[in-house]
């Protein structure tokens, strides 16, 4: 008899963004004439930068040419892309990361979901609340939790993000082994200072713990004092893995390209206390379960760093951040307290009501899709997230519809 992994039965409901899509589709079917503006899932709307399109096309042409064609590439990514990443994203910021510590992949969602496979089933896992649901759900699937009671899984340590701590929780007063951090944060848009990250690195070093640092939104940082990478903090190389993505930075949500940095000095321990380099374990997993990102996509990603690529990327980010400012200013003027939207494309808004009710109200009365805060955890109740990923025209229209709906 085929048996299921019963851990899947512990998962509380459908994946957050699948539930939102279901509600939006039901609304669309009942109101086929009504315009819907999507400021929910953080999916980019602007096309790929010109430099990426040209490189992508050239890569496709090469695949059709005798002599230039490429079959399987290195699972870890082509050297041309790994070198650019190491140099521009890390060494340029005085972060000591080399190209062979970079693993190119098809998404930070997959990587942040898969990485937990490397660690024992009985480790203590700490997750922020509110949190990107992938970190929690993949640990539930792996059997590291008990059932969910009142929206919290037994066995996880929840690091509460609240207005009181600016949605940047400090290290806990207990021992944990694996810590998920995301800055600039999804969903709150909060950022962590150098000192706040240092406290986490010091904690991880003292506890022999590991930090999983999701920096998918680092390119939205404009404040020069905010670190872009955990490796800008001394000592982080030994205790942190970092995840990055071209999705939000350069519009690759459909093209798919991301990377994970596993420094060679980063270790985890066997039951007998011996230290093992995580780099080798992740390399073993990656080469066994993944066959690499396609050659044209890696060429398109490389273009982010070359010639006109950086300025074209910056122009796109500036458009989204101008939207973020509009959203933040308008919601603040309507009397809502807002976080984020300055160094991050998300605005976290205290909606003073049940967050799914507020979501339904905005959908029904304004035709605007947001993300209910409760979908990110118990501390998200009473909040919604609005994403800046849309055209200026749609954002302006959405804001005037929201204004009408809430007045
Ligand atoms: C989000 O809206 O939180 C993100 O788009 C989800 C993701 O990147 O997978």
Short mmCIF file of C-alpha atoms and ligand atoms in Angstrom, two decimals:
data_model
loop_
_atom_site.label_atom_id
_atom_site.label_comp_id
_atom_site.label_asym_id
_atom_site.label_seq_id
_atom_site.Cartn_x
_atom_site.Cartn_y
_atom_site.Cartn_z
CA UNK A 1 0.00 0.00 0.00
CA UNK A 2 1.34 3.37 -0.96
CA UNK A 3 1.50 5.64 2.06
CA UNK A 4 1.71 9.39 2.21
CA UNK A 5 4.12 11.62 4.05
CA UNK A 6 1.71 12.51 6.84
CA UNK A 7 3.57 15.71 7.57
CA UNK A 8 1.71 17.13 4.57
CA UNK A 9 -1.53 16.65 6.51
CA UNK A 10 -0.25 19.10 9.12
CA UNK A 11 -0.10 21.94 6.59
CA UNK A 12 -2.86 24.31 7.60
CA UNK A 13 -4.29 25.37 4.27
CA UNK A 14 -3.31 25.92 0.69
CA UNK A 15 -0.18 27.91 -0.08
CA UNK A 16 -0.93 31.60 0.65
CA UNK A 17 -0.62 32.87 -2.90
CA UNK A 18 -2.66 29.95 -4.23
CA UNK A 19 -5.50 30.88 -1.84
CA UNK A 20 -5.32 34.50 -2.95
CA UNK A 21 -5.41 33.45 -6.60
CA UNK A 22 -8.46 31.27 -5.84
CA UNK A 23 -10.35 34.17 -4.24
CA UNK A 24 -9.41 36.56 -7.04
CA UNK A 25 -10.54 34.07 -9.68
CA UNK A 26 -13.89 33.56 -7.91
CA UNK A 27 -14.36 37.34 -7.79
CA UNK A 28 -13.45 37.64 -11.48
CA UNK A 29 -15.98 35.01 -12.48
CA UNK A 30 -18.74 36.73 -10.51
CA UNK A 31 -17.74 40.20 -11.72
CA UNK A 32 -16.44 39.72 -15.26
CA UNK A 33 -16.76 43.45 -16.07
CA UNK A 34 -14.86 44.71 -13.03
CA UNK A 35 -11.24 45.75 -13.42
CA UNK A 36 -8.84 44.03 -11.03
CA UNK A 37 -5.50 45.64 -10.10
CA UNK A 38 -3.00 43.20 -8.65
CA UNK A 39 -0.79 44.50 -5.86
CA UNK A 40 -0.72 41.15 -4.10
CA UNK A 41 2.00 38.62 -4.99
CA UNK A 42 5.30 40.34 -5.62
CA UNK A 43 5.38 39.61 -9.32
CA UNK A 44 7.14 42.12 -11.53
CA UNK A 45 5.27 43.78 -14.39
CA UNK A 46 8.00 45.59 -16.29
CA UNK A 47 9.70 43.73 -19.15
CA UNK A 48 13.27 42.47 -18.88
CA UNK A 49 15.97 45.15 -19.27
CA UNK A 50 17.04 45.61 -22.91
CA UNK A 51 20.57 44.39 -22.14
CA UNK A 52 19.15 41.12 -20.75
CA UNK A 53 16.85 40.60 -23.73
CA UNK A 54 19.74 41.09 -26.17
CA UNK A 55 21.97 38.67 -24.25
CA UNK A 56 19.08 36.18 -23.93
CA UNK A 57 18.48 36.33 -27.71
CA UNK A 58 22.16 35.92 -28.47
CA UNK A 59 22.25 32.92 -26.14
CA UNK A 60 19.31 31.36 -27.97
CA UNK A 61 20.99 31.97 -31.33
CA UNK A 62 24.15 30.25 -30.10
CA UNK A 63 22.07 27.24 -29.09
CA UNK A 64 21.02 26.95 -32.74
CA UNK A 65 24.53 27.15 -34.16
CA UNK A 66 26.85 24.28 -34.90
CA UNK A 67 29.92 24.74 -32.69
CA UNK A 68 28.29 27.23 -30.31
CA UNK A 69 25.55 24.88 -29.13
CA UNK A 70 25.78 23.75 -25.48
CA UNK A 71 24.24 20.73 -23.83
CA UNK A 72 24.25 20.19 -20.07
CA UNK A 73 26.07 23.01 -18.35
CA UNK A 74 27.73 22.86 -14.95
CA UNK A 75 25.01 22.28 -12.34
CA UNK A 76 26.47 25.08 -10.19
CA UNK A 77 26.20 27.60 -13.02
CA UNK A 78 28.55 28.85 -15.73
CA UNK A 79 31.78 30.47 -14.61
CA UNK A 80 30.98 33.67 -16.53
CA UNK A 81 27.94 34.31 -14.31
CA UNK A 82 29.41 33.08 -11.01
CA UNK A 83 32.45 35.34 -11.52
CA UNK A 84 30.30 38.44 -12.10
CA UNK A 85 28.16 37.66 -9.05
CA UNK A 86 31.15 37.16 -6.76
CA UNK A 87 32.86 40.32 -7.99
CA UNK A 88 29.94 42.76 -8.29
CA UNK A 89 27.56 41.60 -5.56
CA UNK A 90 30.09 40.67 -2.88
CA UNK A 91 33.74 41.60 -3.41
CA UNK A 92 32.70 45.14 -4.46
CA UNK A 93 31.11 45.43 -1.00
CA UNK A 94 34.18 44.02 0.71
CA UNK A 95 32.41 40.73 1.31
CA UNK A 96 34.87 37.87 0.98
CA UNK A 97 32.99 35.53 -1.39
CA UNK A 98 34.53 33.67 -4.33
CA UNK A 99 32.90 32.44 -7.52
CA UNK A 100 33.07 28.78 -6.51
CA UNK A 101 30.96 29.56 -3.44
CA UNK A 102 28.07 30.70 -5.68
CA UNK A 103 25.45 28.16 -6.82
CA UNK A 104 23.23 29.39 -9.65
CA UNK A 105 19.68 28.05 -9.57
CA UNK A 106 16.20 28.61 -10.94
CA UNK A 107 14.82 30.40 -7.89
CA UNK A 108 15.30 31.54 -4.32
CA UNK A 109 11.95 29.97 -3.45
CA UNK A 110 13.29 26.53 -4.41
CA UNK A 111 16.63 27.10 -2.71
CA UNK A 112 15.20 28.43 0.56
CA UNK A 113 12.75 25.53 0.48
CA UNK A 114 15.31 22.85 -0.34
CA UNK A 115 18.24 23.83 1.87
CA UNK A 116 16.66 22.39 5.03
CA UNK A 117 17.14 18.89 3.57
CA UNK A 118 20.78 19.11 4.62
CA UNK A 119 20.01 19.32 8.32
CA UNK A 120 18.87 16.84 10.94
CA UNK A 121 15.21 16.28 11.70
CA UNK A 122 15.55 17.20 15.37
CA UNK A 123 17.17 20.63 15.09
CA UNK A 124 15.44 23.66 16.58
CA UNK A 125 14.29 25.99 13.82
CA UNK A 126 13.57 29.68 14.37
CA UNK A 127 11.39 31.59 11.93
CA UNK A 128 10.30 35.20 12.01
CA UNK A 129 6.59 35.96 12.36
CA UNK A 130 5.38 37.40 10.00
CA UNK A 131 7.34 35.28 7.53
CA UNK A 132 7.59 34.22 3.89
CA UNK A 133 5.56 30.97 4.16
CA UNK A 134 8.06 28.80 2.26
CA UNK A 135 10.46 28.65 5.24
CA UNK A 136 7.76 27.33 7.54
CA UNK A 137 5.93 25.02 5.16
CA UNK A 138 9.06 23.21 4.00
CA UNK A 139 10.04 22.46 7.59
CA UNK A 140 6.51 21.16 8.24
CA UNK A 141 6.79 18.91 5.17
CA UNK A 142 10.13 17.63 6.46
CA UNK A 143 8.56 16.63 9.79
CA UNK A 144 10.31 19.17 12.03
CA UNK A 145 7.06 20.40 13.57
CA UNK A 146 4.00 19.24 15.36
CA UNK A 147 0.46 20.17 14.37
CA UNK A 148 -0.59 23.77 13.96
CA UNK A 149 -2.56 25.21 16.85
CA UNK A 150 -3.98 28.72 16.46
CA UNK A 151 -1.81 29.34 13.42
CA UNK A 152 1.45 28.17 14.98
CA UNK A 153 3.27 24.89 14.50
CA UNK A 154 4.49 23.21 17.65
CA UNK A 155 8.26 22.78 17.67
CA UNK A 156 9.14 25.98 15.80
CA UNK A 157 10.52 29.01 17.61
CA UNK A 158 8.71 32.10 16.38
CA UNK A 159 10.64 35.38 16.36
CA UNK A 160 7.95 37.99 16.69
CA UNK A 161 8.12 41.07 14.51
CA UNK A 162 5.91 43.82 15.88
CA UNK A 163 5.68 47.61 15.69
CA UNK A 164 7.54 47.64 19.05
CA UNK A 165 10.72 46.14 17.55
CA UNK A 166 10.25 47.73 14.12
CA UNK A 167 9.60 44.21 12.74
CA UNK A 168 13.26 43.29 13.32
CA UNK A 169 13.34 40.60 16.04
CA UNK A 170 16.49 40.20 18.14
CA UNK A 171 18.12 36.82 18.81
CA UNK A 172 16.10 34.74 21.28
CA UNK A 173 17.03 33.92 24.86
CA UNK A 174 17.10 30.24 24.05
CA UNK A 175 19.22 27.98 21.86
CA UNK A 176 18.12 27.50 18.26
CA UNK A 177 20.06 25.75 15.52
CA UNK A 178 18.70 27.12 12.25
CA UNK A 179 17.55 30.71 11.80
CA UNK A 180 15.71 32.16 8.81
CA UNK A 181 16.21 35.90 8.29
CA UNK A 182 15.04 38.01 5.35
CA UNK A 183 16.19 41.62 4.83
CA UNK A 184 14.90 43.79 3.28
CA UNK A 185 12.00 41.88 4.70
CA UNK A 186 9.21 40.11 2.95
CA UNK A 187 6.45 40.89 3.94
CA UNK A 188 7.09 43.95 6.16
CA UNK A 189 9.63 45.84 4.06
CA UNK A 190 11.67 46.45 7.23
CA UNK A 191 15.47 46.51 6.96
CA UNK A 192 18.12 45.42 9.43
CA UNK A 193 21.02 47.62 10.45
CA UNK A 194 24.61 46.44 10.58
CA UNK A 195 24.38 46.25 14.39
CA UNK A 196 21.19 44.15 14.26
CA UNK A 197 22.78 41.72 11.82
CA UNK A 198 25.95 41.60 13.89
CA UNK A 199 23.89 40.53 16.91
CA UNK A 200 22.59 37.59 14.84
CA UNK A 201 26.04 36.63 13.57
CA UNK A 202 27.44 36.75 17.11
CA UNK A 203 24.53 34.63 18.33
CA UNK A 204 25.03 32.04 15.57
CA UNK A 205 28.77 31.82 16.28
CA UNK A 206 28.17 31.39 20.00
CA UNK A 207 25.47 28.73 19.54
CA UNK A 208 27.09 26.93 16.55
CA UNK A 209 23.88 27.77 14.73
CA UNK A 210 23.33 28.59 11.06
CA UNK A 211 21.65 31.66 9.55
CA UNK A 212 19.74 31.32 6.28
CA UNK A 213 19.77 34.88 4.98
CA UNK A 214 17.28 35.67 2.24
CA UNK A 215 18.43 38.82 0.45
CA UNK A 216 16.09 38.58 -2.55
CA UNK A 217 15.20 42.27 -2.19
CA UNK A 218 18.67 43.75 -1.57
CA UNK A 219 18.69 45.73 -4.82
CA UNK A 220 15.84 47.89 -3.49
CA UNK A 221 18.08 49.31 -0.75
CA UNK A 222 18.91 52.97 -1.29
CA UNK A 223 20.12 53.92 2.20
CA UNK A 224 23.94 53.50 2.08
CA UNK A 225 24.13 52.53 5.75
CA UNK A 226 22.05 49.37 5.30
CA UNK A 227 24.02 46.20 4.50
CA UNK A 228 23.12 44.39 1.27
CA UNK A 229 24.68 41.12 2.29
CA UNK A 230 25.12 39.28 5.57
CA UNK A 231 28.76 38.78 4.52
CA UNK A 232 29.36 42.50 5.07
CA UNK A 233 29.28 41.51 8.76
CA UNK A 234 32.52 40.16 10.18
CA UNK A 235 32.41 36.46 10.97
CA UNK A 236 29.28 35.76 8.89
CA UNK A 237 31.17 33.58 6.41
CA UNK A 238 31.33 30.78 8.97
CA UNK A 239 27.68 30.82 10.02
CA UNK A 240 25.50 32.06 7.16
CA UNK A 241 24.16 31.01 3.78
CA UNK A 242 22.73 33.76 1.57
CA UNK A 243 19.99 33.55 -1.06
CA UNK A 244 19.62 36.04 -3.90
CA UNK A 245 17.43 36.27 -6.95
CA UNK A 246 17.25 38.04 -10.30
CA UNK A 247 13.45 37.85 -10.07
CA UNK A 248 12.66 41.17 -8.43
CA UNK A 249 16.01 42.81 -9.24
CA UNK A 250 15.82 42.40 -13.00
CA UNK A 251 12.38 41.05 -13.82
CA UNK A 252 13.28 37.33 -13.99
CA UNK A 253 10.16 35.92 -12.28
CA UNK A 254 9.25 34.31 -15.60
CA UNK A 255 12.78 33.73 -16.92
CA UNK A 256 13.96 32.08 -13.65
CA UNK A 257 17.45 32.69 -12.30
CA UNK A 258 18.73 33.01 -8.74
CA UNK A 259 21.72 31.96 -6.69
CA UNK A 260 22.72 30.72 -3.28
CA UNK A 261 26.04 31.48 -1.62
CA UNK A 262 27.52 28.75 0.56
CA UNK A 263 30.93 29.85 1.88
CA UNK A 264 33.43 27.02 2.18
CA UNK A 265 34.08 27.91 5.81
CA UNK A 266 30.43 27.41 6.78
CA UNK A 267 29.98 24.20 8.76
CA UNK A 268 27.30 22.01 10.34
CA UNK A 269 27.90 19.21 12.80
CA UNK A 270 27.37 15.45 12.80
CA UNK A 271 25.96 13.69 15.87
CA UNK A 272 29.52 12.91 17.04
CA UNK A 273 30.37 16.63 16.99
CA UNK A 274 32.55 16.57 13.88
CA UNK A 275 32.23 19.62 11.66
CA UNK A 276 31.31 19.22 7.98
CA UNK A 277 31.49 21.87 5.29
CA UNK A 278 27.96 22.68 4.13
CA UNK A 279 29.41 23.66 0.74
CA UNK A 280 30.18 20.02 -0.06
CA UNK A 281 26.76 18.85 1.09
CA UNK A 282 24.90 21.46 -0.95
CA UNK A 283 27.12 20.71 -3.94
CA UNK A 284 26.24 17.02 -3.56
CA UNK A 285 22.52 17.79 -3.39
CA UNK A 286 22.62 20.31 -6.23
CA UNK A 287 24.50 17.99 -8.60
CA UNK A 288 22.18 15.10 -7.76
CA UNK A 289 18.85 16.89 -8.01
CA UNK A 290 19.42 19.82 -10.38
CA UNK A 291 20.74 20.11 -13.91
CA UNK A 292 21.45 23.80 -14.11
CA UNK A 293 19.75 26.92 -15.42
CA UNK A 294 19.54 27.16 -19.20
CA UNK A 295 22.46 28.78 -21.00
CA UNK A 296 20.49 31.71 -22.54
CA UNK A 297 18.96 32.56 -19.16
CA UNK A 298 22.40 32.63 -17.52
CA UNK A 299 23.66 34.90 -20.32
CA UNK A 300 20.64 37.17 -19.71
CA UNK A 301 21.46 37.24 -15.98
CA UNK A 302 25.12 38.03 -16.71
CA UNK A 303 23.95 41.11 -18.65
CA UNK A 304 22.63 42.57 -15.40
CA UNK A 305 26.30 43.29 -14.54
CA UNK A 306 27.64 44.39 -17.94
CA UNK A 307 27.54 47.55 -20.07
CA UNK A 308 24.14 49.26 -19.91
CA UNK A 309 22.71 46.45 -17.74
CA UNK A 310 23.24 48.09 -14.33
CA UNK A 311 21.70 51.43 -15.33
CA UNK A 312 18.73 49.73 -17.01
CA UNK A 313 18.13 47.64 -13.90
CA UNK A 314 18.37 50.76 -11.72
CA UNK A 315 15.81 52.56 -13.88
CA UNK A 316 13.29 49.73 -13.42
CA UNK A 317 13.88 49.58 -9.68
CA UNK A 318 13.44 53.35 -9.44
CA UNK A 319 10.02 53.06 -11.11
CA UNK A 320 8.87 50.46 -8.59
CA UNK A 321 10.27 52.49 -5.71
CA UNK A 322 8.42 55.60 -6.95
CA UNK A 323 5.25 53.45 -6.77
CA UNK A 324 6.21 52.37 -3.26
CA UNK A 325 6.47 56.01 -2.19
CA UNK A 326 3.06 56.80 -3.68
CA UNK A 327 1.50 53.86 -1.83
CA UNK A 328 3.16 54.70 1.46
CA UNK A 329 2.29 58.40 1.25
CA UNK A 330 -1.34 57.76 0.32
CA UNK A 331 -1.98 55.07 2.93
CA UNK A 332 -0.28 57.23 5.58
CA UNK A 333 -2.44 60.21 4.59
CA UNK A 334 -5.51 58.01 4.98
CA UNK A 335 -4.46 57.39 8.59
CA UNK A 336 -2.81 53.98 8.27
CA UNK A 337 0.49 53.27 9.92
CA UNK A 338 2.98 51.96 7.32
CA UNK A 339 6.34 50.16 7.42
CA UNK A 340 8.63 49.46 4.46
CA UNK A 341 8.32 51.02 1.02
CA UNK A 342 11.61 52.94 1.37
CA UNK A 343 14.33 50.30 0.93
CA UNK A 344 11.92 47.55 -0.09
CA UNK A 345 9.11 47.15 -2.63
CA UNK A 346 6.54 46.12 -0.01
CA UNK A 347 4.45 48.36 2.22
CA UNK A 348 3.17 46.76 5.41
CA UNK A 349 0.03 48.50 6.53
CA UNK A 350 -1.77 48.25 9.83
CA UNK A 351 -5.35 47.85 8.61
CA UNK A 352 -7.04 47.99 12.02
CA UNK A 353 -9.21 45.00 11.14
CA UNK A 354 -9.11 41.29 10.41
CA UNK A 355 -6.64 41.07 7.56
CA UNK A 356 -8.58 38.57 5.38
CA UNK A 357 -11.73 40.73 5.85
CA UNK A 358 -9.77 43.80 4.75
CA UNK A 359 -8.41 41.81 1.79
CA UNK A 360 -11.97 40.83 0.76
CA UNK A 361 -13.19 44.40 1.22
CA UNK A 362 -10.43 45.81 -1.00
CA UNK A 363 -11.10 43.16 -3.63
CA UNK A 364 -14.87 43.61 -3.61
CA UNK A 365 -15.11 47.37 -3.18
CA UNK A 366 -11.97 48.59 -4.92
CA UNK A 367 -11.04 45.70 -7.23
CA UNK A 368 -7.54 45.80 -5.69
CA UNK A 369 -5.63 42.66 -4.71
CA UNK A 370 -3.34 42.97 -1.69
CA UNK A 371 -1.89 40.23 0.55
CA UNK A 372 -3.51 39.67 3.94
CA UNK A 373 -0.96 39.85 6.73
CA UNK A 374 -2.42 36.85 8.54
CA UNK A 375 -1.18 34.69 5.65
CA UNK A 376 2.36 35.40 6.86
CA UNK A 377 1.75 34.34 10.45
CA UNK A 378 -0.04 35.25 13.63
CA UNK A 379 1.83 38.55 14.02
CA UNK A 380 0.57 39.52 10.54
CA UNK A 381 -3.02 39.62 11.74
CA UNK A 382 -4.30 43.21 11.58
CA UNK A 383 -1.97 44.05 8.67
CA UNK A 384 -2.00 43.86 4.89
CA UNK A 385 0.90 44.00 2.44
CA UNK A 386 0.73 46.08 -0.72
CA UNK A 387 3.31 45.45 -3.40
CA UNK A 388 4.81 48.19 -5.56
CA UNK A 389 5.16 45.88 -8.56
CA UNK A 390 2.81 47.37 -11.12
CA UNK A 391 2.65 50.29 -13.53
CA UNK A 392 2.43 53.80 -12.12
CA UNK A 393 -0.92 54.22 -13.81
CA UNK A 394 -2.35 51.12 -12.12
CA UNK A 395 -0.92 52.08 -8.75
CA UNK A 396 -2.48 55.55 -8.99
CA UNK A 397 -5.81 54.04 -10.04
CA UNK A 398 -5.66 51.46 -7.24
CA UNK A 399 -4.91 54.12 -4.64
CA UNK A 400 -7.85 56.28 -5.62
CA UNK A 401 -10.12 53.21 -5.55
CA UNK A 402 -8.76 52.26 -2.13
CA UNK A 403 -9.36 55.82 -0.92
CA UNK A 404 -12.99 55.63 -2.06
CA UNK A 405 -13.46 52.19 -0.51
CA UNK A 406 -12.09 53.02 2.93
CA UNK A 407 -13.73 56.44 3.31
C1 LIG B 1 5.76 37.36 -2.55
O1 LIG B 1 4.83 37.98 -3.06
O2 LIG B 1 5.89 37.24 -1.34
C2 LIG B 1 6.75 36.76 -3.47
O3 LIG B 1 6.51 37.11 -4.79
C3 LIG B 1 6.70 35.31 -3.41
C4 LIG B 1 7.91 34.71 -4.04
O4 LIG B 1 8.87 35.39 -4.38
O5 LIG B 1 7.87 33.50 -4.17
#
